[in-house]
Tab-separated table of C-alpha atoms in Angstrom:
chain	number	residue	atom	x	y	z
A	1	MET	CA	10.703	0.576	10.408
A	2	PRO	CA	11.311	-1.949	7.625
A	3	ASP	CA	10.746	-1.024	4.207
A	4	ASN	CA	7.779	-3.289	3.608
A	5	VAL	CA	6.143	-2.491	6.891
A	6	ALA	CA	3.678	0.501	7.353
A	7	ARG	CA	1.704	1.632	10.354
A	8	PRO	CA	-1.680	-0.405	10.141
A	9	SER	CA	-3.752	2.790	10.778
A	10	LEU	CA	-2.073	4.430	7.691
A	11	THR	CA	-1.965	1.647	5.402
A	12	PRO	CA	-5.348	2.166	3.802
A	13	ILE	CA	-4.373	5.907	3.347
A	14	ARG	CA	-1.203	4.918	1.640
A	15	GLY	CA	-3.185	2.795	-0.656
A	16	ALA	CA	-5.682	5.568	-1.254
A	17	LEU	CA	-2.924	7.974	-2.198
A	18	GLY	CA	-1.385	5.497	-4.519
A	19	MET	CA	-4.785	5.136	-6.327
A	20	SER	CA	-5.058	8.989	-6.337
A	21	VAL	CA	-1.558	9.180	-8.100
A	22	ALA	CA	-2.533	6.527	-10.541
A	23	MET	CA	-6.036	7.368	-11.339
A	24	GLY	CA	-7.284	10.755	-9.949
A	25	MET	CA	-4.220	12.658	-11.266
A	26	GLY	CA	-2.168	10.300	-13.407
A	27	ARG	CA	-5.325	9.531	-15.643
A	28	PHE	CA	-7.929	12.014	-14.832
A	29	PHE	CA	-6.288	15.536	-14.540
A	30	TYR	CA	-6.483	15.667	-18.178
A	31	THR	CA	-10.148	16.120	-17.977
A	32	PRO	CA	-10.410	19.451	-16.077
A	33	ALA	CA	-7.214	20.547	-17.761
A	34	LEU	CA	-8.522	19.902	-21.240
A	35	PRO	CA	-10.877	22.882	-21.795
A	36	LEU	CA	-7.943	25.249	-20.871
A	37	MET	CA	-5.625	23.395	-23.315
A	38	VAL	CA	-8.197	23.618	-26.101
A	39	ALA	CA	-8.726	27.315	-25.546
A	40	ALA	CA	-4.896	28.044	-25.359
A	41	LEU	CA	-3.786	25.776	-28.142
A	42	HIS	CA	-6.843	26.195	-30.460
A	43	TRP	CA	-7.467	22.462	-30.634
A	44	SER	CA	-10.709	20.924	-31.784
A	45	SER	CA	-12.158	18.111	-29.902
A	46	ALA	CA	-10.422	15.482	-32.026
A	47	PRO	CA	-6.852	15.878	-30.661
A	48	GLY	CA	-8.040	15.696	-27.171
A	49	ALA	CA	-9.999	12.563	-27.838
A	50	TRP	CA	-7.063	10.845	-29.535
A	51	ILE	CA	-4.626	11.711	-26.816
A	52	ALA	CA	-7.139	10.396	-24.192
A	53	THR	CA	-7.520	7.250	-26.210
A	54	LEU	CA	-3.652	6.721	-26.265
A	55	ASN	CA	-3.671	7.149	-22.456
A	56	TYR	CA	-6.308	4.321	-22.186
A	57	VAL	CA	-4.195	2.115	-24.501
A	58	GLY	CA	-1.336	2.587	-22.116
A	59	TYR	CA	-3.535	1.647	-19.147
A	60	PHE	CA	-4.574	-1.543	-20.935
A	61	ILE	CA	-0.973	-2.335	-21.696
A	62	GLY	CA	-0.105	-1.820	-18.088
A	63	THR	CA	-2.714	-4.133	-16.860
A	64	LEU	CA	-2.091	-6.688	-19.653
A	65	ILE	CA	1.598	-7.100	-18.979
A	66	ILE	CA	0.778	-8.159	-15.428
A	67	ALA	CA	-2.023	-10.346	-16.409
A	68	GLN	CA	0.212	-12.303	-18.791
A	69	GLY	CA	2.942	-12.639	-16.300
A	70	TRP	CA	5.434	-10.603	-18.183
A	71	VAL	CA	5.831	-8.281	-15.155
A	72	GLU	CA	5.460	-8.844	-11.469
A	73	PRO	CA	3.242	-6.534	-9.475
A	74	ASN	CA	6.180	-6.171	-6.899
A	75	ARG	CA	7.554	-3.336	-4.802
A	76	PHE	CA	10.009	-2.319	-7.491
A	77	VAL	CA	7.348	-2.164	-10.332
A	78	TYR	CA	5.040	-0.209	-7.849
A	79	ARG	CA	7.599	2.429	-6.920
A	80	LEU	CA	8.954	2.907	-10.387
A	81	SER	CA	5.466	3.424	-11.731
A	82	LEU	CA	4.823	6.101	-9.014
A	83	ILE	CA	7.881	7.975	-10.238
A	84	VAL	CA	6.921	7.529	-13.979
A	85	SER	CA	3.364	8.702	-13.434
A	86	THR	CA	4.499	11.805	-11.540
A	87	LEU	CA	7.185	12.565	-14.109
A	88	GLY	CA	4.677	12.122	-16.860
A	89	LEU	CA	2.471	14.829	-15.314
A	90	ALA	CA	5.395	17.256	-15.546
A	91	ALA	CA	6.468	16.111	-18.994
A	92	VAL	CA	3.120	17.298	-20.538
A	93	ALA	CA	4.100	20.903	-19.827
A	94	LEU	CA	7.153	20.618	-22.055
A	95	THR	CA	5.540	21.129	-25.520
A	96	PRO	CA	2.152	21.128	-26.946
A	97	ASN	CA	3.361	18.813	-29.830
A	98	LEU	CA	0.670	16.255	-30.469
A	99	ILE	CA	3.167	13.379	-31.035
A	100	TRP	CA	4.872	14.168	-27.714
A	101	GLN	CA	1.533	14.564	-25.862
A	102	GLY	CA	0.380	11.261	-27.160
A	103	GLY	CA	3.555	9.484	-26.255
A	104	ILE	CA	3.756	10.881	-22.731
A	105	ARG	CA	0.012	10.072	-22.120
A	106	THR	CA	0.596	6.558	-23.376
A	107	ILE	CA	3.419	6.081	-20.938
A	108	ALA	CA	1.441	7.692	-18.081
A	109	GLY	CA	-1.367	5.216	-18.827
A	110	ILE	CA	1.021	2.253	-18.498
A	111	ALA	CA	2.183	3.458	-15.156
A	112	SER	CA	-1.342	4.158	-14.035
A	113	GLY	CA	-2.375	0.431	-14.894
A	114	LEU	CA	0.669	-0.880	-13.107
A	115	ILE	CA	0.034	1.127	-10.002
A	116	PHE	CA	-3.830	0.301	-10.002
A	117	VAL	CA	-2.921	-3.568	-10.118
A	118	CYS	CA	-0.176	-3.199	-7.508
A	119	VAL	CA	-2.581	-1.530	-5.114
A	120	THR	CA	-5.804	-3.280	-5.673
A	121	GLN	CA	-4.252	-6.792	-5.719
A	122	ARG	CA	-2.906	-6.019	-2.166
A	123	ILE	CA	-6.088	-4.524	-0.712
A	124	PRO	CA	-7.458	-7.865	0.760
A	125	ALA	CA	-4.011	-8.705	2.412
A	126	ASN	CA	-3.541	-5.146	3.641
A	127	SER	CA	-6.972	-4.542	5.027
A	128	ARG	CA	-7.347	-4.892	8.761
A	129	ARG	CA	-10.910	-3.536	9.133
A	130	PRO	CA	-14.002	-4.000	6.773
A	131	ARG	CA	-13.762	-0.332	5.822
A	132	ASP	CA	-10.081	-0.263	4.864
A	133	GLY	CA	-10.716	-1.580	1.242
A	134	GLY	CA	-13.366	1.212	0.786
A	135	ILE	CA	-10.832	3.735	2.011
A	136	SER	CA	-8.310	2.563	-0.505
A	137	TYR	CA	-10.792	2.593	-3.485
A	138	GLY	CA	-11.851	6.027	-2.267
A	139	GLY	CA	-8.419	7.346	-3.347
A	140	VAL	CA	-9.593	7.404	-6.829
A	141	GLY	CA	-12.302	10.050	-5.969
A	142	PHE	CA	-9.976	11.984	-3.720
A	143	GLY	CA	-7.518	12.294	-6.672
A	144	ILE	CA	-10.289	13.432	-8.857
A	145	LEU	CA	-11.234	15.955	-6.279
A	146	VAL	CA	-7.604	17.332	-5.999
A	147	SER	CA	-7.486	17.581	-9.872
A	148	GLY	CA	-10.496	19.685	-9.977
A	149	ALA	CA	-9.427	21.720	-6.980
A	150	ILE	CA	-6.039	22.531	-8.689
A	151	VAL	CA	-7.805	23.834	-11.980
A	152	LEU	CA	-10.489	25.697	-9.958
A	153	ALA	CA	-8.060	27.354	-7.641
A	154	ALA	CA	-5.066	28.193	-10.003
A	155	GLY	CA	-6.791	28.228	-13.456
A	156	ASN	CA	-7.297	31.923	-13.481
A	157	VAL	CA	-3.694	32.777	-12.476
A	158	ALA	CA	-1.712	29.834	-14.172
A	159	ASP	CA	-1.586	28.677	-17.760
A	160	TRP	CA	-2.008	25.167	-18.823
A	161	ARG	CA	1.695	24.237	-18.589
A	162	GLN	CA	1.827	25.535	-14.965
A	163	LEU	CA	-1.255	23.644	-13.986
A	164	TRP	CA	0.298	20.289	-15.041
A	165	LEU	CA	3.507	21.221	-13.051
A	166	ILE	CA	1.355	22.026	-10.016
A	167	CYS	CA	-0.375	18.643	-10.397
A	168	ALA	CA	2.949	16.978	-10.659
A	169	ALA	CA	4.228	18.541	-7.457
A	170	VAL	CA	1.088	17.315	-5.677
A	171	SER	CA	1.641	13.873	-7.172
A	172	ALA	CA	5.151	13.815	-5.902
A	173	VAL	CA	3.975	14.537	-2.315
A	174	PHE	CA	1.275	11.861	-2.490
A	175	SER	CA	3.820	9.253	-3.956
A	176	ILE	CA	6.168	9.900	-0.884
A	177	ILE	CA	3.354	8.851	1.465
A	178	ALA	CA	2.184	6.017	-0.803
A	179	TRP	CA	5.734	4.791	-1.050
A	180	THR	CA	5.507	2.329	1.863
A	181	TRP	CA	2.288	0.664	0.765
A	182	PRO	CA	2.989	-2.815	1.916
A	183	ILE	CA	3.752	-4.992	-1.190
A	184	PRO	CA	6.279	-7.785	-1.453
A	185	ALA	CA	9.696	-7.188	-3.116
A	186	ARG	CA	9.147	-10.470	-5.036
A	187	ILE	CA	5.967	-12.378	-5.899
A	188	LEU	CA	6.250	-16.047	-5.173
A	189	PRO	CA	4.994	-18.392	-7.795
A	190	HIS	CA	1.747	-19.999	-7.190
A	191	PRO	CA	0.843	-23.609	-8.051
A	192	ASN	CA	-1.172	-24.100	-11.056
A	193	PRO	CA	-4.785	-23.378	-10.165
A	194	ALA	CA	-6.265	-26.197	-12.134
A	195	GLU	CA	-3.912	-28.673	-10.658
A	196	ALA	CA	-4.438	-27.369	-7.220
A	197	ALA	CA	-8.192	-27.494	-7.475
A	198	ASP	CA	-8.189	-31.158	-8.960
A	199	PRO	CA	-7.884	-33.752	-6.182
A	200	THR	CA	-7.492	-36.477	-8.747
A	201	THR	CA	-4.192	-35.164	-10.142
A	202	THR	CA	-1.311	-37.460	-9.407
A	203	ASP	CA	2.406	-37.644	-10.275
A	204	ASP	CA	2.096	-41.153	-11.665
A	205	PRO	CA	3.169	-40.908	-15.331
A	206	THR	CA	1.194	-44.226	-16.006
A	207	GLU	CA	-2.147	-42.591	-15.303
A	208	THR	CA	-4.039	-40.845	-17.968
A	209	ALA	CA	-6.464	-37.926	-17.766
A	210	THR	CA	-9.104	-36.682	-19.896
A	211	ASP	CA	-7.729	-33.615	-21.869
A	212	ASP	CA	-10.729	-33.145	-23.983
A	213	PRO	CA	-12.552	-30.052	-22.928
A	214	ALA	CA	-15.773	-31.307	-24.355
A	215	GLU	CA	-15.494	-34.423	-22.157
A	216	ALA	CA	-14.307	-32.513	-19.100
A	217	ALA	CA	-16.964	-29.711	-19.204
A	218	THR	CA	-20.230	-30.058	-17.454
A	219	PRO	CA	-23.547	-28.227	-18.298
A	220	PHE	CA	-22.762	-26.090	-15.219
A	221	ASP	CA	-19.336	-25.101	-16.642
A	222	ALA	CA	-20.714	-24.214	-20.073
A	223	ASN	CA	-23.429	-22.197	-18.397
A	224	ARG	CA	-20.832	-20.327	-16.319
A	225	ARG	CA	-18.609	-19.618	-19.327
A	226	ARG	CA	-21.827	-18.259	-21.316
A	227	ALA	CA	-22.696	-16.067	-18.310
A	228	MET	CA	-19.152	-14.677	-17.978
A	229	ALA	CA	-19.059	-13.971	-21.773
A	230	ILE	CA	-22.253	-11.975	-21.430
A	231	LEU	CA	-21.052	-10.196	-18.353
A	232	SER	CA	-17.645	-9.318	-19.943
A	233	THR	CA	-19.604	-7.900	-22.945
A	234	GLY	CA	-21.624	-5.672	-20.707
A	235	TYR	CA	-18.508	-4.519	-18.949
A	236	PHE	CA	-16.988	-3.624	-22.313
A	237	PHE	CA	-19.908	-1.354	-22.982
A	238	GLN	CA	-19.687	0.059	-19.360
A	239	GLY	CA	-15.919	0.896	-19.962
A	240	GLY	CA	-16.863	2.674	-23.206
A	241	GLY	CA	-19.827	4.585	-21.891
A	242	TYR	CA	-18.405	5.780	-18.663
A	243	ILE	CA	-15.202	7.000	-20.132
A	244	ILE	CA	-16.996	9.373	-22.549
A	245	ILE	CA	-18.488	11.106	-19.576
A	246	GLY	CA	-15.199	11.112	-17.635
A	247	THR	CA	-13.316	12.656	-20.523
A	248	TYR	CA	-15.881	15.335	-21.696
A	249	LEU	CA	-18.023	16.246	-18.657
A	250	VAL	CA	-15.891	19.365	-18.220
A	251	VAL	CA	-15.833	20.139	-21.837
A	252	LEU	CA	-19.668	20.115	-21.859
A	253	ALA	CA	-19.823	22.294	-18.856
A	254	GLY	CA	-17.474	24.905	-20.280
A	255	PRO	CA	-20.085	27.008	-22.040
A	256	VAL	CA	-22.318	27.027	-18.943
A	257	PHE	CA	-19.551	27.807	-16.388
A	258	GLY	CA	-16.612	29.125	-18.327
A	259	ALA	CA	-13.439	27.167	-18.971
A	260	THR	CA	-11.902	27.531	-15.557
A	261	ALA	CA	-15.111	27.362	-13.400
A	262	ALA	CA	-16.049	24.292	-15.363
A	263	ALA	CA	-13.667	22.352	-13.227
A	264	SER	CA	-16.029	22.716	-10.382
A	265	THR	CA	-18.018	19.870	-11.975
A	266	TRP	CA	-14.987	17.752	-11.738
A	267	LEU	CA	-14.630	18.722	-8.048
A	268	ILE	CA	-18.271	17.621	-7.436
A	269	ALA	CA	-17.500	14.404	-9.318
A	270	GLY	CA	-14.525	13.739	-7.126
A	271	ILE	CA	-16.337	14.168	-3.892
A	272	ALA	CA	-18.993	11.843	-5.003
A	273	THR	CA	-16.465	9.346	-6.181
A	274	ALA	CA	-14.521	9.383	-2.787
A	275	ALA	CA	-17.899	8.592	-0.974
A	276	SER	CA	-18.950	5.795	-3.462
A	277	PRO	CA	-17.127	2.811	-2.359
A	278	LEU	CA	-18.208	2.664	1.249
A	279	THR	CA	-21.750	3.665	0.232
A	280	TRP	CA	-22.309	1.174	-2.373
A	281	SER	CA	-20.765	-1.572	-0.218
A	282	ALA	CA	-23.366	-0.731	2.439
A	283	VAL	CA	-26.368	-0.636	-0.088
A	284	ALA	CA	-25.240	-3.946	-1.641
A	285	ALA	CA	-25.034	-5.568	1.927
A	286	ARG	CA	-28.610	-4.200	2.458
A	287	ILE	CA	-30.554	-5.046	-0.717
A	288	GLY	CA	-28.255	-7.455	-2.589
A	289	THR	CA	-25.579	-6.942	-5.106
A	290	VAL	CA	-27.857	-7.416	-8.116
A	291	LYS	CA	-30.397	-4.868	-7.010
A	292	ALA	CA	-27.642	-2.400	-5.945
A	293	LEU	CA	-25.933	-2.927	-9.305
A	294	THR	CA	-29.202	-2.182	-11.229
A	295	LEU	CA	-29.826	0.974	-9.239
A	296	CYS	CA	-26.251	2.135	-9.732
A	297	TYR	CA	-26.566	1.701	-13.485
A	298	CYS	CA	-29.897	3.402	-13.705
A	299	LEU	CA	-28.522	6.373	-11.853
A	300	GLN	CA	-25.537	6.432	-14.257
A	301	VAL	CA	-27.577	6.433	-17.534
A	302	PHE	CA	-29.720	9.127	-16.012
A	303	GLY	CA	-26.724	11.297	-15.174
A	304	ALA	CA	-25.440	10.979	-18.769
A	305	LEU	CA	-28.875	12.110	-20.233
A	306	LEU	CA	-29.114	14.777	-17.683
A	307	ALA	CA	-25.867	16.261	-18.711
A	308	VAL	CA	-26.989	16.376	-22.408
A	309	PHE	CA	-30.502	18.005	-21.787
A	310	GLY	CA	-29.590	20.350	-19.060
A	311	SER	CA	-28.062	23.741	-19.653
A	312	SER	CA	-28.006	25.113	-16.056
A	313	PRO	CA	-25.301	24.825	-13.544
A	314	VAL	CA	-27.404	23.001	-11.011
A	315	VAL	CA	-28.301	20.341	-13.557
A	316	LEU	CA	-24.672	19.836	-14.605
A	317	ILE	CA	-23.623	19.587	-11.029
A	318	ILE	CA	-26.128	16.898	-10.292
A	319	ALA	CA	-24.863	14.873	-13.494
A	320	ALA	CA	-21.259	15.276	-12.359
A	321	ALA	CA	-22.231	13.953	-8.803
A	322	LEU	CA	-24.175	10.943	-10.438
A	323	PHE	CA	-21.102	10.107	-12.548
A	324	GLY	CA	-18.668	10.260	-9.667
A	325	PHE	CA	-21.112	8.316	-7.345
A	326	THR	CA	-21.817	5.346	-9.780
A	327	PHE	CA	-18.743	4.565	-11.824
A	328	ILE	CA	-16.643	2.971	-9.039
A	329	GLY	CA	-19.795	1.310	-7.669
A	330	VAL	CA	-20.320	-0.503	-10.901
A	331	VAL	CA	-16.584	-1.528	-11.086
A	332	MET	CA	-16.758	-2.865	-7.506
A	333	MET	CA	-20.118	-4.728	-7.857
A	334	THR	CA	-19.558	-6.127	-11.364
A	335	ILE	CA	-16.276	-7.700	-10.289
A	336	GLY	CA	-18.114	-9.172	-7.307
A	337	VAL	CA	-20.696	-10.814	-9.610
A	338	GLY	CA	-18.034	-12.170	-11.744
A	339	THR	CA	-16.330	-13.577	-8.742
A	340	GLN	CA	-19.479	-15.273	-7.782
A	341	LEU	CA	-19.720	-17.133	-10.940
A	342	GLY	CA	-16.597	-18.998	-9.860
A	343	VAL	CA	-14.661	-18.157	-13.094
A	344	ALA	CA	-10.816	-18.295	-12.563
A	345	ASN	CA	-9.225	-14.806	-12.832
A	346	ALA	CA	-12.723	-13.176	-13.172
A	347	SER	CA	-11.355	-9.778	-12.177
A	348	ALA	CA	-8.471	-9.801	-14.721
A	349	LYS	CA	-10.715	-10.948	-17.488
A	350	LEU	CA	-13.484	-8.277	-16.804
A	351	THR	CA	-10.916	-5.526	-16.473
A	352	SER	CA	-9.511	-6.433	-19.880
A	353	TRP	CA	-12.807	-5.881	-21.591
A	354	TYR	CA	-13.294	-2.700	-19.521
A	355	SER	CA	-10.005	-1.359	-20.632
A	356	ILE	CA	-10.852	-2.131	-24.312
A	357	GLY	CA	-14.197	-0.300	-23.927
A	358	GLN	CA	-12.262	2.702	-22.579
A	359	ILE	CA	-10.133	2.803	-25.785
A	360	VAL	CA	-13.058	2.385	-28.130
A	361	GLY	CA	-15.282	4.943	-26.542
A	362	PRO	CA	-13.083	8.090	-27.044
A	363	ALA	CA	-11.831	6.732	-30.378
A	364	ILE	CA	-15.518	6.676	-31.612
A	365	VAL	CA	-16.094	10.226	-30.408
A	366	ALA	CA	-12.806	11.485	-32.092
A	367	ALA	CA	-13.723	9.675	-35.379
A	368	ALA	CA	-17.529	10.474	-35.573
A	369	LEU	CA	-18.681	12.973	-32.779
A	370	SER	CA	-15.871	15.321	-32.081
A	371	GLU	CA	-17.912	18.339	-33.101
A	372	HIS	CA	-20.948	17.007	-31.347
A	373	ILE	CA	-20.182	16.508	-27.681
A	374	ALA	CA	-23.842	16.404	-26.667
A	375	ALA	CA	-24.368	13.566	-29.112
A	376	ALA	CA	-21.431	11.793	-27.475
A	377	PHE	CA	-23.207	11.837	-24.194
A	378	VAL	CA	-26.277	10.381	-25.765
A	379	ALA	CA	-24.031	7.750	-27.153
A	380	SER	CA	-22.591	7.244	-23.693
A	381	ALA	CA	-26.098	6.691	-22.228
A	382	ILE	CA	-27.040	4.148	-24.861
A	383	ALA	CA	-23.847	2.224	-24.191
A	384	LEU	CA	-24.457	2.215	-20.463
A	385	ALA	CA	-28.071	1.117	-20.895
A	386	ILE	CA	-26.778	-1.882	-22.982
A	387	ALA	CA	-24.279	-2.663	-20.413
A	388	MET	CA	-26.879	-2.725	-17.765
A	389	VAL	CA	-29.054	-5.225	-19.728
A	390	LEU	CA	-26.227	-7.401	-20.581
A	391	THR	CA	-24.928	-7.448	-16.936
A	392	LEU	CA	-28.458	-8.422	-15.719
A	393	VAL	CA	-28.795	-11.139	-18.429
A	394	GLY	CA	-25.291	-12.456	-17.353
A	395	VAL	CA	-26.437	-12.640	-13.760
A	396	LEU	CA	-29.397	-14.415	-14.649
A	397	ALA	CA	-27.643	-16.865	-16.953
A	398	GLY	CA	-25.095	-17.670	-14.266
A	399	ASN	CA	-27.868	-18.036	-11.564
A	400	VAL	CA	-25.860	-15.729	-9.302
A	401	GLY	CA	-27.478	-15.422	-5.832
A	402	ARG	CA	-29.493	-12.247	-5.587
C-alpha cells in the first residue's frame, strides 16, 4: 500500500489516535500525573502551573508557525511531531529539574500544536462519512481516558517517572497506527484568496484598483469584523477558563479521592470528551448552533462551580463529566460560528486567541492563586461566563443564522 494511502475504514481511527498522541497524552497526561509529582517532589502548586503554562506557550508556537507559513503541515512535519511528542513524554522522567521540565514541556507543546493542525486540517478531505470527523475529534477524549487509566491502574505500583514512561510506550503504539494518516508530502501553494475572490482583478498593468481599505470596506464588512473581534475575545476567555479546569481538576479531587484515585475524575472526563463531538454535532443539527453553544457554555460554567462547592466524590465526578462533555463542543461550534461570519481564516484566528487564553489562565493561577485552587475554579467559571456572553454578542452582531 502506498505511504500516503490508508484503508478508508481505518482513516478516522488513525486521525483519532494522532489526536490522542497530541492532546490526550502529549498535552494532558500532565493533569492526572501532577498530584503524584507534587507529592513525590514536594512542589507547591506554582511550579506545576508554570510548567503547564510553558506547555501552552509551546502549543501556541506550534500553531503559529503553521499559520504564518513558516512550516508546512505536511507528512514529514506530522510524523516528526509524533516522534517528538512521544520522546517528550519519556524525557519528563529523566530529572525533576524545573528548567528541564519546563523546556521539555515547551517542546512537547510545539509538537502537539503541529500534530493538531496536521490532523484537523485534513479531516474534511479524509472524511468519507458524516461521522468520520466526529470520530477523529473524539481521539482527544480517548487520549484523556487513556491518560487517566494509566495513572489509576499503575499509580499505586509505579512512581511518577515510571508513569511517564508507560505513557510514552502507549504513545509510541498509537503513533505507529496514526503514522499513515493521509497527508500530502508537500502542500501545494494556493492562490491569494483575495485575488481569487475578486472577479475584477486583471493582469493589465494600466488598470488601477482601490487600495484604500476605507473605500473598499462596506458596512457589512465592518460589522463582520466587529463581530469577529467580539467572538475572538470571547474565545480568549474560553481558552483561559477551560484550561484552569483541565489543569487542576485532579488536584482539586486529590483530598477527596487520594492522589492516585483522583485520576478517576480524569478518566470520567475522557469518556465524556470522547462522546462529545458526535453528541454536540447532533444537538446543533436539531436545535441550531447558537442554542446548542449556549447550552454547552451553561453546562461548562455549572461544572466549574460544581467542582468548587462540592466535596463529595459524586459531585466531582459530575463536574469532571461536564468538563469533558463541553470543552470540545465549544471548540467545534465556536469555530463553526466564526466560519459562518465569512471571515478569511476564521479558524486560525480564533485558535490563536484560544491559545493565548490557555497561556494566560495557568499563569494567573501560578502568580496569584497557586495556594487557593478552589478560588482558581471560581475564576474559571467567571471567565467562561464572560466567554459565553461575548460569544452570543458576537453572534448577534454578525447576524449569524440561528
